Structures are given as C-alpha cells and as structure tokens.
Amino acid sequence: MLDQALMVVGSDGKISAIHRRESPDFDPLVERFAQTRSLITLGPDQYLLPGLVDLHIHAPQWPQLGKALDLPLEQWLQVHTFPLEARFADASFARAVYESLVDGLLANGTTTGVYFASIHLPATQILADVCLEKSQRALIGRVAMDDPAQCPPYYRDASAQSAAADTRAFIAYVQSMAGNEAGTILPVITPRFIPSCSDALLHSLGQLAKETGCHVQTHCSESDWEHEFVLKRCGRTDTTALEEFGLLSRRTILAHGNFISDADAVRIAQSGAAIAHCPLSNVYLSDAVFPLRRLLQQGVHVGLGSDIAGGASPSILDNARHAILVSRLLESGVDAGRPRQDRRLPDARIDVMTAFWLATAGGGVALDLPIGVFREGFQFDALLIDARVPGSNLHFEPHDTPEEILQKIVYHCTRVNIREVWVANRRAHSLAPVAETEFLLTT
Ligand SMILES: [Zn+2]
C-alpha cells in the first residue's frame, strides 16, 4: 500500500514514476505539478485503488441481470438466454443496451471488461465502438456457435466457415478502429463452449488463434451437465479437448472450471491459461463451488468474473466478497446432517487480501496485460474511493491499519463511494453531485 506517495502519469496512460515521501524529488515535484494545475491531492478518507478487472461478462445478457435464474444451465440457455441474445440482430437495440451496460460497469469500478457479445457481427462491432467511446478497456469476442444439435435455428452460425469468417472480420475491425491505436480494445476468439460448437469450428478457431495470437475465451467444465456432455462427446475433458483444438494458451480465459481434474489443472498451469472464477454465477448454474485455493496453489492464473447474467451482480467487489464467502462454505461444508469431517474440504478458504488481488492484479496477470497494480510502466487504470459521501457504508477509524482499511473497502465499498474512474489516464466515469429529485407517483 502506498502512503504519502506521488504517482506521475504520462499522456500515454502509463504510470511513469512513483515517488515516495522520503525521495529528495518529492517536494519539488509536488510543487511543480501544483503550479501547472495537474496535481490531484487525495483528501481525508479518500483512497486510490487499481481498476477492477471483470474476466467474464455476457454483454447481451445485461437486460436479464437479476432475473431468470430459476433453471439449470442447459435449460436456462434455451428458455431465457438464447431468445434474448437473438434480439441483438437489431443494431439500435444493441447500442442502447451496450451503452447502459458500459456506463453501469464503469460506475461499479470495472475498468477492464472481458466480453462475450452475441453471434451478430454488427452488434459486436457496436460493443467495441461503445467501449472505445466510453474509455473502458475491453476484450471483446463475437460468439461462435454452429452446432444444430445444441443451438436453436433462430440463433446459430450458419456454418463453421461463416462463423470463422465473421470471427476473422471482427478481429480485423477492432485492429483497424480509429482511436484504438493503443489497443485499449482487443478482439477475442470466442467459441461459446464445446457443446455449442462443431469440431470443424473449434479446429478453425484454434488455427485462427495460432495465426493471430489473439486472446481466446470459452466456458470450461462449468456444471455437471456441461462437463458430462463434453466427456461423452469428445471422450476427454474440456481442458484436454481445448488443448487439442489449439485453444489453450497463455492468452486463454476459461470461465468457471469447477469440475477440472488435477491433471487438467496441470495442463492449464503449464499452458499459462487463466480461469475466470465466477463465484456468484456458480451458485446458480454450476452445481459446485470452485476449488479456488487448490488451483492457486497449483500455480493456475485466476481472476474474477461477474458472468453477467448468470451472476446477478454487476460489481466485481461483490464477486470478491462472494469468492470469500463460498470459499468459507467449501471449507466448513453446508449440510449439518453430515458429520463434520464428511462435509468439509480443509484449507479451502481465501482471505480478503487474496480476494482483492483476484479482483485487480490477478485479472491483469490472467490477461497478460500491465494492469491491476500501481507500478511504473503499468497502465493508470484507477478508482478514487471516498468514504465521506451520502449513503456510504464505509467508515474508517483513526486506528485502522492499512490492511483493515482495505478489508473495509472490499466489504463495504459500493458505487456511491466510487467518485472517479480512470482508464489509461482518461476519465471514464465521474459521480455527479446528488441532484434535486422530483417524485411522480403513478399506479
Ligand atoms: Zn458465461
């Protein structure tokens, strides 16, 4: 934790230097920046945090957030989710939803979002446009899904060839976007998951990953149904199959991973791929608690994902809290009807610092990007947290240690406390003063 420090940020969006109070340069530099009016001084009970990284978001499911969580995964997709995602054939609908989504996530402190869009190339391009316009760092994929056995006729790619061609077209679009020279928006090769893709499509996306070096994202060993489905169809686990299709690399993000074996974990660690741990979504759709601590000890890169809308919260701090809670449940067990030793998984808990690390630095490591930490040469993606605002649950005491302050932030910071958000030193969100309100009551 930095106390009494001066962080210098360049016009390229990077942290160029961090000066401690003890440094002889400190006072002259503070004076110089104050004179040029480019100095921001934190007030009492204000803190600067690295921006939050959300490794797993389904952008078109934003209208579904907080509802439709009544069915198991395989039915939830067919009944609730595919019909909604199909509506993104309408570009004006897509723009309205995506503007609301990106505004909402920035207000919650998500400076980097890793998105599944829909199968529609134009709507996926709109998501990239919106993230660029609103200065959110984003990794975005056009969803590829072509298998008629699992994808409904109204929402699937016409063929493996067309799915690969549209994926290629989206990569080219992002790489030539005006204003994206710094690569704030990155394209992601996105097979939805093995059950919805033919072998031919998975092969060609693996080839594309090798050819372009782009990030890859997909779902992996998420639920009983999904894990068993892949074992039955492929005769091997998701991890092994993805590796054979050429889809497991240092730039791969695997969502969930609840059912991966020890051998899978070794493969993932050796490849350098990462897991997006989605603790809240797992409660609803995954049948199990992700063994986070075991995976961290096995050297697997892990960050957090909201899995909008499988998870009902848009906040990565919420998901950090949930990661702590579910790890405690895993350690204690949940069925009091069983003897203590039969219901618990020893040494499964994580602490608050680990949860915060996952929400920030862990996400950066997962993506192989210089984000999530205040360090020279890293991107200045940051949140200004203020405890002294109306509606705040945050309350600090003079004797709170730095660790206790951070714990309180993880547990109690809400969007009212997130006053300013920067991405690559561009102000991406600023909380407006509380306005006068008029009430119109209707029945
Ligand atoms: Zn997902």
Short mmCIF file of C-alpha atoms and ligand atoms in Angstrom, two decimals:
data_model
loop_
_atom_site.label_atom_id
_atom_site.label_comp_id
_atom_site.label_asym_id
_atom_site.label_seq_id
_atom_site.Cartn_x
_atom_site.Cartn_y
_atom_site.Cartn_z
CA MET A 1 0.00 0.00 0.00
CA LEU A 2 1.34 3.44 -0.93
CA ASP A 3 1.16 6.18 1.68
CA GLN A 4 2.42 9.73 1.13
CA ALA A 5 3.42 8.99 -2.44
CA LEU A 6 3.33 10.92 -5.71
CA MET A 7 2.31 8.95 -8.77
CA VAL A 8 3.23 10.54 -12.09
CA VAL A 9 1.13 9.53 -15.07
CA GLY A 10 2.03 10.23 -18.68
CA SER A 11 -0.16 11.24 -21.58
CA ASP A 12 0.36 7.69 -22.90
CA GLY A 13 -1.78 6.48 -19.99
CA LYS A 14 1.08 4.78 -18.19
CA ILE A 15 2.47 5.33 -14.71
CA SER A 16 5.87 6.85 -15.43
CA ALA A 17 7.13 7.17 -11.86
CA ILE A 18 6.16 6.68 -8.23
CA HIS A 19 7.95 8.93 -5.74
CA ARG A 20 7.87 8.23 -2.02
CA ARG A 21 7.80 10.99 0.58
CA GLU A 22 11.42 10.21 1.54
CA SER A 23 12.63 10.90 -2.02
CA PRO A 24 14.50 14.23 -2.47
CA ASP A 25 12.44 14.79 -5.65
CA PHE A 26 9.15 14.59 -3.79
CA ASP A 27 8.58 18.17 -2.63
CA PRO A 28 9.91 19.94 -5.77
CA LEU A 29 7.78 17.69 -7.97
CA VAL A 30 4.64 18.26 -5.91
CA GLU A 31 5.21 21.99 -6.20
CA ARG A 32 5.81 21.80 -9.94
CA PHE A 33 2.66 19.79 -10.62
CA ALA A 34 0.63 22.05 -8.33
CA GLN A 35 1.74 25.10 -10.32
CA THR A 36 0.69 23.50 -13.59
CA ARG A 37 -2.64 22.50 -12.02
CA SER A 38 -2.09 18.90 -12.90
CA LEU A 39 -1.89 17.67 -9.31
CA ILE A 40 -4.74 15.70 -7.77
CA THR A 41 -4.44 15.51 -3.99
CA LEU A 42 -6.42 12.92 -2.08
CA GLY A 43 -8.49 14.21 0.82
CA PRO A 44 -9.21 12.54 4.16
CA ASP A 45 -10.81 9.10 3.81
CA GLN A 46 -10.06 9.04 0.09
CA TYR A 47 -8.06 6.23 -1.50
CA LEU A 48 -6.88 5.37 -4.95
CA LEU A 49 -7.36 1.73 -5.99
CA PRO A 50 -6.23 -0.09 -9.12
CA GLY A 51 -9.13 -0.55 -11.53
CA LEU A 52 -11.25 -3.69 -11.24
CA VAL A 53 -10.96 -6.42 -13.87
CA ASP A 54 -14.04 -8.48 -14.84
CA LEU A 55 -12.87 -11.54 -16.77
CA HIS A 56 -16.29 -12.84 -17.79
CA ILE A 57 -19.29 -10.80 -18.95
CA HIS A 58 -22.06 -11.69 -21.41
CA ALA A 59 -22.83 -8.23 -22.76
CA PRO A 60 -26.21 -9.06 -24.36
CA GLN A 61 -27.48 -10.56 -21.10
CA TRP A 62 -27.47 -7.14 -19.39
CA PRO A 63 -31.29 -6.79 -19.68
CA GLN A 64 -31.59 -10.16 -17.90
CA LEU A 65 -29.48 -9.19 -14.88
CA GLY A 66 -31.23 -10.12 -11.64
CA LYS A 67 -33.89 -12.36 -13.13
CA ALA A 68 -34.43 -15.69 -14.85
CA LEU A 69 -32.17 -17.68 -12.53
CA ASP A 70 -34.68 -20.42 -11.89
CA LEU A 71 -33.44 -23.11 -14.29
CA PRO A 72 -30.34 -25.31 -14.64
CA LEU A 73 -27.75 -24.14 -17.17
CA GLU A 74 -28.85 -26.25 -20.14
CA GLN A 75 -32.49 -25.08 -19.82
CA TRP A 76 -31.58 -21.51 -18.82
CA LEU A 77 -29.74 -21.10 -22.12
CA GLN A 78 -32.61 -22.37 -24.27
CA VAL A 79 -35.53 -20.79 -22.37
CA HIS A 80 -34.16 -17.42 -21.24
CA THR A 81 -30.81 -16.60 -22.78
CA PHE A 82 -30.72 -17.55 -26.45
CA PRO A 83 -34.04 -15.73 -27.16
CA LEU A 84 -32.60 -12.56 -25.56
CA GLU A 85 -29.24 -12.78 -27.32
CA ALA A 86 -31.03 -13.30 -30.67
CA ARG A 87 -32.53 -9.80 -30.32
CA PHE A 88 -29.08 -8.30 -30.90
CA ALA A 89 -29.68 -8.72 -34.62
CA ASP A 90 -31.28 -5.29 -34.07
CA ALA A 91 -28.41 -2.80 -34.05
CA SER A 92 -30.34 0.01 -32.37
CA PHE A 93 -31.38 -2.32 -29.53
CA ALA A 94 -27.75 -3.41 -29.21
CA ARG A 95 -26.47 0.16 -28.96
CA ALA A 96 -28.98 1.14 -26.27
CA VAL A 97 -28.22 -1.94 -24.15
CA TYR A 98 -24.46 -1.71 -24.57
CA GLU A 99 -24.34 1.99 -23.63
CA SER A 100 -26.26 1.23 -20.45
CA LEU A 101 -24.04 -1.79 -19.71
CA VAL A 102 -20.72 0.01 -20.10
CA ASP A 103 -21.93 3.02 -18.09
CA GLY A 104 -23.11 0.67 -15.36
CA LEU A 105 -19.90 -1.32 -15.19
CA LEU A 106 -17.68 1.78 -15.14
CA ALA A 107 -19.79 3.19 -12.29
CA ASN A 108 -19.09 -0.04 -10.40
CA GLY A 109 -15.36 0.37 -10.97
CA THR A 110 -14.82 -2.15 -13.78
CA THR A 111 -12.04 -0.57 -15.81
CA THR A 112 -11.38 -3.73 -17.84
CA GLY A 113 -14.20 -5.91 -19.14
CA VAL A 114 -13.82 -9.21 -20.95
CA TYR A 115 -16.95 -9.65 -23.02
CA PHE A 116 -18.83 -12.33 -24.86
CA ALA A 117 -21.05 -10.42 -27.29
CA SER A 118 -23.60 -12.26 -29.48
CA ILE A 119 -23.26 -14.07 -32.82
CA HIS A 120 -24.01 -10.82 -34.67
CA LEU A 121 -21.01 -9.10 -36.24
CA PRO A 122 -22.62 -5.61 -36.44
CA ALA A 123 -23.77 -5.67 -32.79
CA THR A 124 -20.36 -6.91 -31.66
CA GLN A 125 -18.73 -4.04 -33.56
CA ILE A 126 -21.13 -1.67 -31.77
CA LEU A 127 -19.97 -3.04 -28.39
CA ALA A 128 -16.37 -2.30 -29.39
CA ASP A 129 -17.41 1.22 -30.51
CA VAL A 130 -19.22 1.87 -27.22
CA CYS A 131 -16.30 0.69 -25.05
CA LEU A 132 -13.92 2.89 -27.03
CA GLU A 133 -16.27 5.91 -26.85
CA LYS A 134 -16.70 5.49 -23.10
CA SER A 135 -13.00 4.73 -22.46
CA GLN A 136 -13.43 1.30 -20.94
CA ARG A 137 -10.60 -1.16 -21.56
CA ALA A 138 -12.27 -4.15 -23.17
CA LEU A 139 -11.54 -7.55 -24.65
CA ILE A 140 -14.46 -8.50 -26.84
CA GLY A 141 -15.48 -11.60 -28.74
CA ARG A 142 -18.10 -12.31 -31.36
CA VAL A 143 -19.66 -15.52 -30.09
CA ALA A 144 -19.17 -18.54 -32.36
CA MET A 145 -21.75 -21.36 -32.09
CA ASP A 146 -22.77 -23.51 -35.02
CA ASP A 147 -23.85 -26.95 -33.80
CA PRO A 148 -27.51 -27.55 -34.75
CA ALA A 149 -27.80 -30.20 -32.02
CA GLN A 150 -27.41 -27.58 -29.27
CA CYS A 151 -28.09 -24.18 -30.88
CA PRO A 152 -31.64 -23.23 -31.90
CA PRO A 153 -32.29 -22.44 -35.58
CA TYR A 154 -33.03 -18.78 -34.78
CA TYR A 155 -29.70 -18.26 -33.01
CA ARG A 156 -26.71 -20.01 -34.50
CA ASP A 157 -23.98 -19.52 -37.06
CA ALA A 158 -24.96 -20.85 -40.48
CA SER A 159 -21.80 -22.95 -40.75
CA ALA A 160 -18.33 -23.44 -39.30
CA GLN A 161 -16.92 -21.50 -42.26
CA SER A 162 -19.19 -18.48 -41.78
CA ALA A 163 -18.55 -18.47 -38.02
CA ALA A 164 -14.79 -18.45 -38.56
CA ALA A 165 -15.10 -15.78 -41.26
CA ASP A 166 -17.17 -13.50 -39.01
CA THR A 167 -14.67 -14.01 -36.17
CA ARG A 168 -11.85 -13.03 -38.54
CA ALA A 169 -13.82 -9.99 -39.72
CA PHE A 170 -14.35 -8.81 -36.14
CA ILE A 171 -10.62 -9.15 -35.37
CA ALA A 172 -9.84 -7.03 -38.43
CA TYR A 173 -12.46 -4.44 -37.42
CA VAL A 174 -11.01 -3.98 -33.92
CA GLN A 175 -7.44 -3.84 -35.17
CA SER A 176 -8.30 -1.01 -37.56
CA MET A 177 -10.61 1.05 -35.33
CA ALA A 178 -9.73 4.74 -35.37
CA GLY A 179 -8.72 5.77 -31.87
CA ASN A 180 -7.70 2.27 -30.85
CA GLU A 181 -4.03 2.60 -31.76
CA ALA A 182 -3.02 1.85 -28.15
CA GLY A 183 -5.01 -1.38 -28.20
CA THR A 184 -7.41 -0.44 -25.42
CA ILE A 185 -9.94 -2.65 -27.21
CA LEU A 186 -8.72 -6.15 -28.07
CA PRO A 187 -10.51 -8.87 -30.06
CA VAL A 188 -11.07 -12.28 -28.52
CA ILE A 189 -11.71 -15.56 -30.31
CA THR A 190 -14.86 -16.83 -28.62
CA PRO A 191 -16.24 -20.32 -29.12
CA ARG A 192 -19.23 -20.23 -26.73
CA PHE A 193 -18.34 -23.64 -25.34
CA ILE A 194 -17.67 -27.08 -26.76
CA PRO A 195 -21.34 -28.22 -26.59
CA SER A 196 -22.47 -25.46 -28.97
CA CYS A 197 -19.60 -25.74 -31.50
CA SER A 198 -18.83 -28.38 -34.12
CA ASP A 199 -15.36 -29.95 -34.20
CA ALA A 200 -14.77 -28.21 -37.54
CA LEU A 201 -15.44 -24.80 -36.00
CA LEU A 202 -13.25 -25.49 -32.96
CA HIS A 203 -10.41 -26.57 -35.26
CA SER A 204 -10.63 -23.45 -37.40
CA LEU A 205 -10.81 -21.15 -34.36
CA GLY A 206 -7.72 -22.89 -32.97
CA GLN A 207 -5.95 -22.19 -36.26
CA LEU A 208 -7.06 -18.56 -36.09
CA ALA A 209 -5.72 -18.25 -32.53
CA LYS A 210 -2.36 -19.57 -33.67
CA GLU A 211 -2.29 -17.30 -36.70
CA THR A 212 -3.34 -14.08 -34.95
CA GLY A 213 -2.08 -14.52 -31.37
CA CYS A 214 -5.41 -13.14 -30.15
CA HIS A 215 -6.89 -13.92 -26.77
CA VAL A 216 -9.32 -16.85 -26.58
CA GLN A 217 -12.27 -17.22 -24.21
CA THR A 218 -14.73 -20.01 -23.63
CA HIS A 219 -16.52 -21.93 -20.88
CA CYS A 220 -14.80 -24.93 -19.32
CA SER A 221 -16.10 -27.73 -17.08
CA GLU A 222 -18.79 -25.45 -15.74
CA SER A 223 -21.59 -27.72 -14.48
CA ASP A 224 -22.40 -31.42 -14.14
CA TRP A 225 -24.32 -31.31 -17.42
CA GLU A 226 -21.68 -29.38 -19.38
CA HIS A 227 -18.75 -31.41 -18.05
CA GLU A 228 -20.50 -34.74 -18.72
CA PHE A 229 -21.64 -33.59 -22.16
CA VAL A 230 -18.05 -32.96 -23.27
CA LEU A 231 -16.77 -36.19 -21.73
CA LYS A 232 -19.43 -38.10 -23.66
CA ARG A 233 -18.97 -36.28 -26.97
CA CYS A 234 -15.20 -35.89 -27.02
CA GLY A 235 -14.11 -38.76 -24.75
CA ARG A 236 -12.00 -36.30 -22.78
CA THR A 237 -12.36 -33.25 -20.55
CA ASP A 238 -12.93 -29.71 -21.80
CA THR A 239 -9.34 -28.78 -20.96
CA THR A 240 -7.81 -31.65 -22.91
CA ALA A 241 -10.15 -31.14 -25.85
CA LEU A 242 -9.50 -27.38 -25.97
CA GLU A 243 -5.76 -28.03 -25.91
CA GLU A 244 -6.08 -30.43 -28.84
CA PHE A 245 -8.14 -27.90 -30.79
CA GLY A 246 -5.34 -25.33 -30.28
CA LEU A 247 -7.43 -23.20 -27.95
CA LEU A 248 -5.38 -23.41 -24.74
CA SER A 249 -2.57 -20.86 -24.46
CA ARG A 250 -1.18 -18.06 -22.29
CA ARG A 251 -3.91 -15.86 -23.75
CA THR A 252 -6.85 -18.17 -22.98
CA ILE A 253 -9.51 -17.32 -20.40
CA LEU A 254 -11.56 -20.29 -19.24
CA ALA A 255 -14.78 -19.40 -17.46
CA HIS A 256 -15.72 -21.38 -14.32
CA GLY A 257 -13.57 -24.56 -14.32
CA ASN A 258 -15.49 -26.01 -11.39
CA PHE A 259 -15.06 -29.63 -12.45
CA ILE A 260 -11.48 -29.62 -13.72
CA SER A 261 -9.33 -32.51 -12.52
CA ASP A 262 -5.84 -32.27 -11.07
CA ALA A 263 -4.46 -33.33 -14.46
CA ASP A 264 -6.49 -30.53 -16.12
CA ALA A 265 -5.10 -28.04 -13.63
CA VAL A 266 -1.54 -29.09 -14.51
CA ARG A 267 -2.30 -28.61 -18.21
CA ILE A 268 -3.83 -25.19 -17.59
CA ALA A 269 -0.90 -24.09 -15.40
CA GLN A 270 1.65 -25.29 -17.96
CA SER A 271 -0.12 -23.50 -20.81
CA GLY A 272 -0.31 -20.25 -18.82
CA ALA A 273 -4.07 -20.01 -19.45
CA ALA A 274 -6.29 -18.47 -16.80
CA ILE A 275 -9.58 -19.23 -15.11
CA ALA A 276 -12.32 -16.64 -14.65
CA HIS A 277 -13.73 -17.54 -11.25
CA CYS A 278 -17.41 -16.57 -11.17
CA PRO A 279 -18.47 -17.28 -7.58
CA LEU A 280 -21.99 -15.90 -7.74
CA SER A 281 -22.92 -17.43 -11.08
CA ASN A 282 -21.59 -20.78 -9.88
CA VAL A 283 -24.13 -20.72 -7.04
CA TYR A 284 -26.98 -20.54 -9.54
CA LEU A 285 -25.81 -22.56 -12.53
CA SER A 286 -22.77 -24.68 -11.73
CA ASP A 287 -23.71 -27.31 -9.13
CA ALA A 288 -20.43 -26.85 -7.23
CA VAL A 289 -18.03 -24.45 -5.53
CA PHE A 290 -14.85 -23.75 -7.48
CA PRO A 291 -11.81 -25.05 -5.53
CA LEU A 292 -10.06 -21.70 -5.80
CA ARG A 293 -7.35 -22.15 -3.19
CA ARG A 294 -6.30 -25.52 -4.63
CA LEU A 295 -5.98 -24.00 -8.11
CA LEU A 296 -3.96 -21.03 -6.84
CA GLN A 297 -1.62 -23.45 -5.04
CA GLN A 298 -1.24 -25.39 -8.29
CA GLY A 299 0.00 -22.24 -9.99
CA VAL A 300 -3.04 -21.55 -12.18
CA HIS A 301 -3.72 -17.90 -13.07
CA VAL A 302 -7.12 -16.88 -11.68
CA GLY A 303 -9.15 -13.67 -11.71
CA LEU A 304 -12.81 -12.86 -11.09
CA GLY A 305 -15.83 -12.76 -13.38
CA SER A 306 -19.34 -11.44 -12.80
CA ASP A 307 -20.71 -13.76 -15.51
CA ILE A 308 -23.49 -11.29 -16.18
CA ALA A 309 -26.27 -12.50 -16.18
CA GLY A 310 -25.59 -15.95 -14.71
CA GLY A 311 -24.46 -13.93 -11.70
CA ALA A 312 -26.91 -11.30 -10.50
CA SER A 313 -24.42 -8.55 -9.65
CA PRO A 314 -22.51 -6.21 -11.98
CA SER A 315 -19.91 -5.49 -9.30
CA ILE A 316 -16.53 -7.19 -9.14
CA LEU A 317 -16.21 -6.12 -5.50
CA ASP A 318 -19.45 -8.05 -4.87
CA ASN A 319 -17.87 -11.03 -6.56
CA ALA A 320 -14.74 -10.64 -4.43
CA ARG A 321 -16.98 -10.85 -1.34
CA HIS A 322 -18.72 -13.88 -2.78
CA ALA A 323 -15.39 -15.53 -3.53
CA ILE A 324 -14.55 -15.24 0.17
CA LEU A 325 -17.96 -16.49 1.29
CA VAL A 326 -18.12 -19.54 -0.97
CA SER A 327 -14.55 -20.49 -0.05
CA ARG A 328 -15.59 -20.45 3.61
CA LEU A 329 -18.64 -22.59 2.82
CA LEU A 330 -16.45 -25.04 0.95
CA GLU A 331 -14.15 -25.27 3.93
CA SER A 332 -16.89 -25.69 6.53
CA GLY A 333 -19.34 -27.71 4.41
CA VAL A 334 -23.03 -26.93 4.12
CA ASP A 335 -25.02 -29.98 5.22
CA ALA A 336 -25.28 -30.05 9.01
CA GLY A 337 -26.85 -33.51 8.74
CA ARG A 338 -23.45 -34.96 7.86
CA PRO A 339 -20.58 -35.48 10.32
CA ARG A 340 -18.18 -32.51 10.34
CA GLN A 341 -15.30 -34.40 8.75
CA ASP A 342 -17.54 -35.58 5.86
CA ARG A 343 -18.97 -32.22 4.92
CA ARG A 344 -15.85 -30.06 4.77
CA LEU A 345 -12.93 -29.50 2.40
CA PRO A 346 -9.98 -28.49 4.58
CA ASP A 347 -7.84 -25.45 3.72
CA ALA A 348 -10.27 -24.10 1.12
CA ARG A 349 -10.74 -20.57 2.45
CA ILE A 350 -9.23 -17.44 0.97
CA ASP A 351 -8.70 -14.18 2.83
CA VAL A 352 -9.77 -10.65 1.93
CA MET A 353 -6.38 -9.66 0.55
CA THR A 354 -6.44 -12.60 -1.85
CA ALA A 355 -9.93 -11.65 -2.98
CA PHE A 356 -8.81 -8.07 -3.66
CA TRP A 357 -5.75 -9.35 -5.50
CA LEU A 358 -8.00 -11.51 -7.71
CA ALA A 359 -10.22 -8.50 -8.50
CA THR A 360 -7.27 -6.39 -9.65
CA ALA A 361 -3.75 -7.77 -10.15
CA GLY A 362 -4.94 -11.34 -10.67
CA GLY A 363 -7.13 -10.18 -13.54
CA GLY A 364 -4.16 -8.39 -15.09
CA VAL A 365 -1.96 -11.48 -14.83
CA ALA A 366 -4.77 -13.62 -16.27
CA LEU A 367 -4.94 -11.36 -19.34
CA ASP A 368 -1.17 -10.93 -19.63
CA LEU A 369 -1.68 -7.15 -19.59
CA PRO A 370 0.13 -4.49 -17.50
CA ILE A 371 -2.92 -3.57 -15.41
CA GLY A 372 -4.26 -4.13 -11.90
CA VAL A 373 -1.27 -2.79 -9.94
CA PHE A 374 0.20 0.67 -9.39
CA ARG A 375 3.67 0.07 -10.77
CA GLU A 376 5.95 2.05 -13.06
CA GLY A 377 5.26 1.14 -16.68
CA PHE A 378 1.76 -0.16 -15.89
CA GLN A 379 -1.41 1.44 -17.19
CA PHE A 380 -3.06 4.04 -14.97
CA ASP A 381 -6.46 2.37 -14.54
CA ALA A 382 -7.73 3.60 -11.20
CA LEU A 383 -10.68 4.32 -8.91
CA LEU A 384 -10.95 7.20 -6.47
CA ILE A 385 -12.77 5.88 -3.40
CA ASP A 386 -14.35 8.34 -0.97
CA ALA A 387 -15.83 7.23 2.36
CA ARG A 388 -17.32 10.65 3.15
CA VAL A 389 -20.25 10.66 0.75
CA PRO A 390 -24.01 10.41 1.32
CA GLY A 391 -25.18 6.82 1.54
CA SER A 392 -21.74 5.43 2.32
CA ASN A 393 -21.36 2.18 4.25
CA LEU A 394 -17.62 2.85 4.55
CA HIS A 395 -16.42 4.19 7.87
CA PHE A 396 -12.79 4.40 8.85
CA GLU A 397 -11.34 4.88 12.33
CA PRO A 398 -8.01 6.62 13.03
CA HIS A 399 -6.55 3.40 14.46
CA ASP A 400 -7.50 1.26 11.43
CA THR A 401 -4.39 -0.32 9.91
CA PRO A 402 -3.84 -0.17 6.12
CA GLU A 403 -4.91 -3.83 5.91
CA GLU A 404 -8.10 -3.11 7.88
CA ILE A 405 -8.89 -0.16 5.63
CA LEU A 406 -8.54 -2.37 2.57
CA GLN A 407 -10.72 -5.06 4.19
CA LYS A 408 -13.42 -2.47 4.86
CA ILE A 409 -13.20 -1.28 1.26
CA VAL A 410 -13.62 -4.83 -0.09
CA TYR A 411 -16.63 -5.49 2.14
CA HIS A 412 -18.34 -2.09 2.14
CA CYS A 413 -17.39 -0.03 -0.90
CA THR A 414 -20.41 0.47 -3.17
CA ARG A 415 -20.83 2.55 -6.29
CA VAL A 416 -21.65 5.67 -4.24
CA ASN A 417 -18.06 5.58 -2.99
CA ILE A 418 -16.52 5.32 -6.45
CA ARG A 419 -16.14 9.02 -7.22
CA GLU A 420 -13.86 8.91 -10.24
CA VAL A 421 -12.72 6.21 -12.64
CA TRP A 422 -9.72 6.47 -14.98
CA VAL A 423 -8.68 4.11 -17.75
CA ALA A 424 -5.26 4.74 -19.28
CA ASN A 425 -5.36 8.14 -17.58
CA ARG A 426 -8.63 9.11 -19.30
CA ARG A 427 -11.53 9.95 -17.00
CA ALA A 428 -14.11 7.28 -17.81
CA HIS A 429 -16.61 7.96 -15.03
CA SER A 430 -17.28 10.73 -12.56
CA LEU A 431 -20.01 10.67 -9.97
CA ALA A 432 -22.24 13.69 -10.46
CA PRO A 433 -23.36 15.66 -7.39
CA VAL A 434 -26.65 14.46 -5.98
CA ALA A 435 -29.37 16.26 -7.91
CA GLU A 436 -32.66 17.58 -6.66
CA THR A 437 -35.31 14.97 -7.14
CA GLU A 438 -38.96 15.22 -8.06
CA PHE A 439 -41.29 12.34 -7.47
CA LEU A 440 -44.08 11.39 -9.81
CA LEU A 441 -46.20 8.71 -8.19
CA THR A 442 -48.19 6.52 -10.53
CA THR A 443 -50.18 3.37 -10.11
ZN ZN B 1 -20.58 -17.41 -19.17
#
